[in-house]
């Protein structure tokens, strides 16, 4: 039998579908680890506390979960959200979405805070103090989650009063929002910052030549 030339794959597909193309000839989007955009890759999400509540009904007990989530970009923006759902995963997802929508900016000075601050929310009280480079975050797990998400690396803190996780997180966030840089304070008062030149090192005094001594008579 005579050989019949088979058409190429390109001739069999009149719609022009090829490798790397999805339905209707549209290229498939490449999704990285961080999602569709690069902003999600920079955000960090930390679950601070998960609470379970039970409601007694005729057939038994019905459980509900609430998750306290902190989201930040480690560059001066942080947000807090409280999600509630019938499952733990759904509560965490809702809390993360709420925290992303409520992110606010805080004033930082390098890797620490510009000045000491004391804040309270209901029964929780939080004290924050700036620290020298290399000190680290001296804080509990609740305050640490907010400070790390905001981008603070060196700070001293003390939590006073109530240990309720929601109140401690809100007290810490209130303390960060009350921080102000020196430039912002001077700009609000209409004062210019005077630049002080660095002190110059002292110059060495010229050595005097040794005096010639007369011989004793």
PDB file of C-alpha atoms in Angstrom:
ATOM      1  CA  UNK A   1       0.000   0.000   0.000  1.00  0.00           C
ATOM      2  CA  UNK A   2       1.318   3.476  -0.748  1.00  0.00           C
ATOM      3  CA  UNK A   3       2.412   5.520   2.267  1.00  0.00           C
ATOM      4  CA  UNK A   4       0.147   8.370   3.254  1.00  0.00           C
ATOM      5  CA  UNK A   5       1.755  11.500   4.671  1.00  0.00           C
ATOM      6  CA  UNK A   6       0.224  12.282   8.064  1.00  0.00           C
ATOM      7  CA  UNK A   7      -0.496  15.933   8.763  1.00  0.00           C
ATOM      8  CA  UNK A   8       1.532  17.702  11.450  1.00  0.00           C
ATOM      9  CA  UNK A   9       0.121  18.412  14.883  1.00  0.00           C
ATOM     10  CA  UNK A  10      -0.165  22.073  13.961  1.00  0.00           C
ATOM     11  CA  UNK A  11      -2.423  21.220  11.036  1.00  0.00           C
ATOM     12  CA  UNK A  12      -4.656  19.025  13.217  1.00  0.00           C
ATOM     13  CA  UNK A  13      -5.327  21.873  15.675  1.00  0.00           C
ATOM     14  CA  UNK A  14      -6.878  24.712  13.682  1.00  0.00           C
ATOM     15  CA  UNK A  15      -7.439  26.743  16.832  1.00  0.00           C
ATOM     16  CA  UNK A  16      -3.685  27.101  17.309  1.00  0.00           C
ATOM     17  CA  UNK A  17      -3.398  25.424  20.706  1.00  0.00           C
ATOM     18  CA  UNK A  18       0.163  24.700  21.668  1.00  0.00           C
ATOM     19  CA  UNK A  19       2.289  24.092  24.713  1.00  0.00           C
ATOM     20  CA  UNK A  20       1.826  26.630  27.483  1.00  0.00           C
ATOM     21  CA  UNK A  21      -1.671  27.647  26.330  1.00  0.00           C
ATOM     22  CA  UNK A  22      -4.923  26.839  28.104  1.00  0.00           C
ATOM     23  CA  UNK A  23      -8.490  26.827  26.922  1.00  0.00           C
ATOM     24  CA  UNK A  24      -9.459  29.109  24.014  1.00  0.00           C
ATOM     25  CA  UNK A  25      -5.821  29.871  23.297  1.00  0.00           C
ATOM     26  CA  UNK A  26      -5.212  31.919  26.465  1.00  0.00           C
ATOM     27  CA  UNK A  27      -1.853  31.622  28.265  1.00  0.00           C
ATOM     28  CA  UNK A  28      -2.066  30.095  31.719  1.00  0.00           C
ATOM     29  CA  UNK A  29      -0.930  32.467  34.478  1.00  0.00           C
ATOM     30  CA  UNK A  30       2.101  31.488  36.505  1.00  0.00           C
ATOM     31  CA  UNK A  31       1.430  31.609  40.238  1.00  0.00           C
ATOM     32  CA  UNK A  32       4.367  31.804  42.623  1.00  0.00           C
ATOM     33  CA  UNK A  33       4.585  30.756  46.220  1.00  0.00           C
ATOM     34  CA  UNK A  34       3.302  34.096  47.419  1.00  0.00           C
ATOM     35  CA  UNK A  35       0.110  34.120  45.322  1.00  0.00           C
ATOM     36  CA  UNK A  36      -0.797  36.171  42.287  1.00  0.00           C
ATOM     37  CA  UNK A  37       0.996  39.331  43.365  1.00  0.00           C
ATOM     38  CA  UNK A  38       4.298  39.907  45.092  1.00  0.00           C
ATOM     39  CA  UNK A  39       2.761  41.728  48.056  1.00  0.00           C
ATOM     40  CA  UNK A  40       1.351  38.571  49.603  1.00  0.00           C
ATOM     41  CA  UNK A  41       4.808  37.032  49.592  1.00  0.00           C
ATOM     42  CA  UNK A  42       6.140  39.831  51.819  1.00  0.00           C
ATOM     43  CA  UNK A  43       3.342  39.681  54.397  1.00  0.00           C
ATOM     44  CA  UNK A  44       3.690  37.402  57.403  1.00  0.00           C
ATOM     45  CA  UNK A  45       0.713  36.014  59.288  1.00  0.00           C
ATOM     46  CA  UNK A  46       0.835  34.874  62.912  1.00  0.00           C
ATOM     47  CA  UNK A  47      -1.944  33.243  64.888  1.00  0.00           C
ATOM     48  CA  UNK A  48      -1.768  34.616  68.436  1.00  0.00           C
ATOM     49  CA  UNK A  49      -4.677  32.901  70.131  1.00  0.00           C
ATOM     50  CA  UNK A  50      -7.522  30.502  69.283  1.00  0.00           C
ATOM     51  CA  UNK A  51     -10.595  30.386  71.508  1.00  0.00           C
ATOM     52  CA  UNK A  52     -13.320  27.743  71.498  1.00  0.00           C
ATOM     53  CA  UNK A  53     -16.840  28.370  72.716  1.00  0.00           C
ATOM     54  CA  UNK A  54     -19.659  25.843  73.117  1.00  0.00           C
ATOM     55  CA  UNK A  55     -23.407  26.292  72.941  1.00  0.00           C
ATOM     56  CA  UNK A  56     -25.620  23.605  74.456  1.00  0.00           C
ATOM     57  CA  UNK A  57     -28.533  22.697  72.201  1.00  0.00           C
ATOM     58  CA  UNK A  58     -31.107  19.915  72.221  1.00  0.00           C
ATOM     59  CA  UNK A  59     -28.946  17.499  70.235  1.00  0.00           C
ATOM     60  CA  UNK A  60     -25.718  18.187  72.116  1.00  0.00           C
ATOM     61  CA  UNK A  61     -23.122  20.972  72.047  1.00  0.00           C
ATOM     62  CA  UNK A  62     -22.350  23.251  69.137  1.00  0.00           C
ATOM     63  CA  UNK A  63     -18.780  24.592  68.987  1.00  0.00           C
ATOM     64  CA  UNK A  64     -17.592  27.887  67.562  1.00  0.00           C
ATOM     65  CA  UNK A  65     -13.981  29.083  67.156  1.00  0.00           C
ATOM     66  CA  UNK A  66     -12.404  32.544  67.142  1.00  0.00           C
ATOM     67  CA  UNK A  67      -8.832  33.204  65.956  1.00  0.00           C
ATOM     68  CA  UNK A  68      -6.759  36.290  66.728  1.00  0.00           C
ATOM     69  CA  UNK A  69      -4.388  36.900  63.790  1.00  0.00           C
ATOM     70  CA  UNK A  70      -1.611  39.479  63.332  1.00  0.00           C
ATOM     71  CA  UNK A  71      -0.384  40.380  59.820  1.00  0.00           C
ATOM     72  CA  UNK A  72       2.564  42.638  58.943  1.00  0.00           C
ATOM     73  CA  UNK A  73       5.184  43.326  56.310  1.00  0.00           C
ATOM     74  CA  UNK A  74       8.134  43.879  58.711  1.00  0.00           C
ATOM     75  CA  UNK A  75       8.573  47.354  57.215  1.00  0.00           C
ATOM     76  CA  UNK A  76       6.383  49.449  59.491  1.00  0.00           C
ATOM     77  CA  UNK A  77       2.879  48.154  58.706  1.00  0.00           C
ATOM     78  CA  UNK A  78       0.845  45.842  60.924  1.00  0.00           C
ATOM     79  CA  UNK A  79      -2.777  44.834  61.322  1.00  0.00           C
ATOM     80  CA  UNK A  80      -4.864  42.796  63.771  1.00  0.00           C
ATOM     81  CA  UNK A  81      -7.993  40.777  62.986  1.00  0.00           C
ATOM     82  CA  UNK A  82     -10.377  38.531  64.908  1.00  0.00           C
ATOM     83  CA  UNK A  83     -12.122  35.882  62.800  1.00  0.00           C
ATOM     84  CA  UNK A  84     -15.020  33.712  63.975  1.00  0.00           C
ATOM     85  CA  UNK A  85     -16.317  30.551  62.306  1.00  0.00           C
ATOM     86  CA  UNK A  86     -17.464  27.015  62.964  1.00  0.00           C
ATOM     87  CA  UNK A  87     -14.063  25.604  61.935  1.00  0.00           C
ATOM     88  CA  UNK A  88     -10.551  26.599  62.981  1.00  0.00           C
ATOM     89  CA  UNK A  89      -9.274  26.972  59.405  1.00  0.00           C
ATOM     90  CA  UNK A  90     -12.158  29.271  58.444  1.00  0.00           C
ATOM     91  CA  UNK A  91     -11.652  31.385  61.556  1.00  0.00           C
ATOM     92  CA  UNK A  92      -7.941  31.832  60.779  1.00  0.00           C
ATOM     93  CA  UNK A  93      -8.708  32.727  57.162  1.00  0.00           C
ATOM     94  CA  UNK A  94     -11.290  35.332  58.189  1.00  0.00           C
ATOM     95  CA  UNK A  95      -8.952  36.786  60.778  1.00  0.00           C
ATOM     96  CA  UNK A  96      -6.134  37.077  58.234  1.00  0.00           C
ATOM     97  CA  UNK A  97      -8.352  38.834  55.700  1.00  0.00           C
ATOM     98  CA  UNK A  98      -9.597  41.260  58.340  1.00  0.00           C
ATOM     99  CA  UNK A  99      -6.032  41.999  59.494  1.00  0.00           C
ATOM    100  CA  UNK A 100      -4.877  42.706  55.910  1.00  0.00           C
ATOM    101  CA  UNK A 101      -7.725  45.163  55.396  1.00  0.00           C
ATOM    102  CA  UNK A 102      -6.945  47.007  58.648  1.00  0.00           C
ATOM    103  CA  UNK A 103      -3.173  47.370  58.315  1.00  0.00           C
ATOM    104  CA  UNK A 104      -1.780  50.676  59.607  1.00  0.00           C
ATOM    105  CA  UNK A 105       1.659  52.279  59.501  1.00  0.00           C
ATOM    106  CA  UNK A 106       3.833  52.870  62.567  1.00  0.00           C
ATOM    107  CA  UNK A 107       6.879  55.107  63.080  1.00  0.00           C
ATOM    108  CA  UNK A 108      10.137  53.215  63.588  1.00  0.00           C
ATOM    109  CA  UNK A 109      13.719  54.366  63.984  1.00  0.00           C
ATOM    110  CA  UNK A 110      16.052  51.918  62.259  1.00  0.00           C
ATOM    111  CA  UNK A 111      15.458  48.571  64.022  1.00  0.00           C
ATOM    112  CA  UNK A 112      13.928  49.954  67.224  1.00  0.00           C
ATOM    113  CA  UNK A 113      11.342  52.514  68.358  1.00  0.00           C
ATOM    114  CA  UNK A 114      12.097  56.249  68.583  1.00  0.00           C
ATOM    115  CA  UNK A 115      11.163  56.750  72.240  1.00  0.00           C
ATOM    116  CA  UNK A 116       9.606  55.130  75.297  1.00  0.00           C
ATOM    117  CA  UNK A 117       5.846  54.670  75.296  1.00  0.00           C
ATOM    118  CA  UNK A 118       3.250  53.365  77.748  1.00  0.00           C
ATOM    119  CA  UNK A 119      -0.226  52.345  76.622  1.00  0.00           C
ATOM    120  CA  UNK A 120      -3.228  50.514  78.016  1.00  0.00           C
ATOM    121  CA  UNK A 121      -6.364  48.961  76.592  1.00  0.00           C
ATOM    122  CA  UNK A 122      -9.071  47.917  79.070  1.00  0.00           C
ATOM    123  CA  UNK A 123      -7.165  45.947  81.719  1.00  0.00           C
ATOM    124  CA  UNK A 124      -3.963  45.352  79.712  1.00  0.00           C
ATOM    125  CA  UNK A 125      -0.967  47.689  80.037  1.00  0.00           C
ATOM    126  CA  UNK A 126       2.149  47.581  77.853  1.00  0.00           C
ATOM    127  CA  UNK A 127       5.436  49.427  78.292  1.00  0.00           C
ATOM    128  CA  UNK A 128       7.895  49.684  75.373  1.00  0.00           C
ATOM    129  CA  UNK A 129      11.436  51.063  75.540  1.00  0.00           C
ATOM    130  CA  UNK A 130      14.033  51.442  72.769  1.00  0.00           C
ATOM    131  CA  UNK A 131      17.102  49.210  72.936  1.00  0.00           C
ATOM    132  CA  UNK A 132      20.594  49.223  71.479  1.00  0.00           C
ATOM    133  CA  UNK A 133      21.377  47.153  68.354  1.00  0.00           C
ATOM    134  CA  UNK A 134      21.771  43.458  69.072  1.00  0.00           C
ATOM    135  CA  UNK A 135      19.440  43.384  72.079  1.00  0.00           C
ATOM    136  CA  UNK A 136      16.613  41.581  70.312  1.00  0.00           C
ATOM    137  CA  UNK A 137      12.932  41.551  71.230  1.00  0.00           C
ATOM    138  CA  UNK A 138      12.559  41.145  74.979  1.00  0.00           C
ATOM    139  CA  UNK A 139       8.835  40.435  75.177  1.00  0.00           C
ATOM    140  CA  UNK A 140       6.257  37.716  75.644  1.00  0.00           C
ATOM    141  CA  UNK A 141       4.699  35.757  72.795  1.00  0.00           C
ATOM    142  CA  UNK A 142       1.691  38.061  72.451  1.00  0.00           C
ATOM    143  CA  UNK A 143       3.629  41.344  72.352  1.00  0.00           C
ATOM    144  CA  UNK A 144       6.391  39.699  70.306  1.00  0.00           C
ATOM    145  CA  UNK A 145       3.979  38.732  67.536  1.00  0.00           C
ATOM    146  CA  UNK A 146       2.927  42.364  67.017  1.00  0.00           C
ATOM    147  CA  UNK A 147       6.478  43.771  67.243  1.00  0.00           C
ATOM    148  CA  UNK A 148       7.977  41.221  64.841  1.00  0.00           C
ATOM    149  CA  UNK A 149       5.191  41.777  62.314  1.00  0.00           C
ATOM    150  CA  UNK A 150       5.781  45.540  62.446  1.00  0.00           C
ATOM    151  CA  UNK A 151       9.529  45.140  61.862  1.00  0.00           C
ATOM    152  CA  UNK A 152      10.940  45.944  65.317  1.00  0.00           C
ATOM    153  CA  UNK A 153      14.138  44.008  66.058  1.00  0.00           C
ATOM    154  CA  UNK A 154      15.510  45.630  69.236  1.00  0.00           C
ATOM    155  CA  UNK A 155      13.119  46.620  72.016  1.00  0.00           C
ATOM    156  CA  UNK A 156      12.475  46.172  75.732  1.00  0.00           C
ATOM    157  CA  UNK A 157       8.889  45.569  76.837  1.00  0.00           C
ATOM    158  CA  UNK A 158       6.842  44.746  79.901  1.00  0.00           C
ATOM    159  CA  UNK A 159       3.230  43.578  79.968  1.00  0.00           C
ATOM    160  CA  UNK A 160       1.278  44.656  83.044  1.00  0.00           C
ATOM    161  CA  UNK A 161      -2.245  44.024  84.207  1.00  0.00           C
ATOM    162  CA  UNK A 162      -4.502  41.643  82.289  1.00  0.00           C
ATOM    163  CA  UNK A 163      -3.141  38.676  80.329  1.00  0.00           C
ATOM    164  CA  UNK A 164      -6.053  38.610  77.888  1.00  0.00           C
ATOM    165  CA  UNK A 165      -4.480  38.097  74.441  1.00  0.00           C
ATOM    166  CA  UNK A 166      -6.916  40.392  72.599  1.00  0.00           C
ATOM    167  CA  UNK A 167      -6.416  43.256  75.048  1.00  0.00           C
ATOM    168  CA  UNK A 168      -2.618  42.851  75.100  1.00  0.00           C
ATOM    169  CA  UNK A 169      -2.446  42.889  71.298  1.00  0.00           C
ATOM    170  CA  UNK A 170      -4.613  46.002  71.080  1.00  0.00           C
ATOM    171  CA  UNK A 171      -2.601  47.724  73.810  1.00  0.00           C
ATOM    172  CA  UNK A 172       0.627  46.973  71.918  1.00  0.00           C
ATOM    173  CA  UNK A 173      -0.848  48.254  68.663  1.00  0.00           C
ATOM    174  CA  UNK A 174      -2.031  51.430  70.416  1.00  0.00           C
ATOM    175  CA  UNK A 175       1.479  51.948  71.790  1.00  0.00           C
ATOM    176  CA  UNK A 176       3.015  51.602  68.314  1.00  0.00           C
ATOM    177  CA  UNK A 177       0.507  54.046  66.825  1.00  0.00           C
ATOM    178  CA  UNK A 178       1.405  56.672  69.442  1.00  0.00           C
ATOM    179  CA  UNK A 179       5.073  56.711  68.380  1.00  0.00           C
ATOM    180  CA  UNK A 180       6.287  59.877  66.642  1.00  0.00           C
ATOM    181  CA  UNK A 181       9.595  60.696  65.010  1.00  0.00           C
ATOM    182  CA  UNK A 182      11.511  63.857  65.819  1.00  0.00           C
ATOM    183  CA  UNK A 183      11.183  65.048  62.234  1.00  0.00           C
ATOM    184  CA  UNK A 184       7.385  64.805  62.389  1.00  0.00           C
ATOM    185  CA  UNK A 185       7.213  66.734  65.676  1.00  0.00           C
ATOM    186  CA  UNK A 186       9.455  69.528  64.365  1.00  0.00           C
ATOM    187  CA  UNK A 187       7.512  69.700  61.102  1.00  0.00           C
ATOM    188  CA  UNK A 188       4.211  70.060  62.974  1.00  0.00           C
ATOM    189  CA  UNK A 189       5.613  72.921  65.077  1.00  0.00           C
ATOM    190  CA  UNK A 190       7.226  74.653  62.115  1.00  0.00           C
ATOM    191  CA  UNK A 191      10.758  74.300  63.506  1.00  0.00           C
ATOM    192  CA  UNK A 192      13.767  73.377  61.441  1.00  0.00           C
ATOM    193  CA  UNK A 193      16.152  70.753  62.698  1.00  0.00           C
ATOM    194  CA  UNK A 194      19.584  72.210  63.279  1.00  0.00           C
ATOM    195  CA  UNK A 195      22.367  70.110  61.908  1.00  0.00           C
ATOM    196  CA  UNK A 196      25.256  69.848  64.323  1.00  0.00           C
ATOM    197  CA  UNK A 197      28.616  69.123  62.762  1.00  0.00           C
ATOM    198  CA  UNK A 198      30.609  66.253  64.144  1.00  0.00           C
ATOM    199  CA  UNK A 199      33.322  67.241  66.610  1.00  0.00           C
ATOM    200  CA  UNK A 200      36.806  67.402  65.156  1.00  0.00           C
ATOM    201  CA  UNK A 201      39.583  65.412  66.791  1.00  0.00           C
ATOM    202  CA  UNK A 202      42.177  67.500  68.652  1.00  0.00           C
ATOM    203  CA  UNK A 203      45.337  68.275  66.731  1.00  0.00           C
ATOM    204  CA  UNK A 204      48.672  67.197  68.175  1.00  0.00           C
ATOM    205  CA  UNK A 205      50.846  69.932  69.606  1.00  0.00           C
ATOM    206  CA  UNK A 206      54.229  70.358  67.861  1.00  0.00           C
ATOM    207  CA  UNK A 207      57.081  69.060  69.901  1.00  0.00           C
ATOM    208  CA  UNK A 208      59.562  71.691  71.120  1.00  0.00           C
ATOM    209  CA  UNK A 209      63.204  71.138  70.161  1.00  0.00           C
ATOM    210  CA  UNK A 210      65.393  70.133  73.046  1.00  0.00           C
ATOM    211  CA  UNK A 211      67.355  73.023  74.567  1.00  0.00           C
ATOM    212  CA  UNK A 212      71.114  72.811  74.629  1.00  0.00           C
ATOM    213  CA  UNK A 213      72.563  72.574  78.117  1.00  0.00           C
ATOM    214  CA  UNK A 214      75.696  74.601  78.997  1.00  0.00           C
ATOM    215  CA  UNK A 215      78.623  72.708  80.491  1.00  0.00           C
ATOM    216  CA  UNK A 216      79.181  73.272  84.164  1.00  0.00           C
ATOM    217  CA  UNK A 217      82.152  75.541  84.958  1.00  0.00           C
TER     218      UNK A 217
END
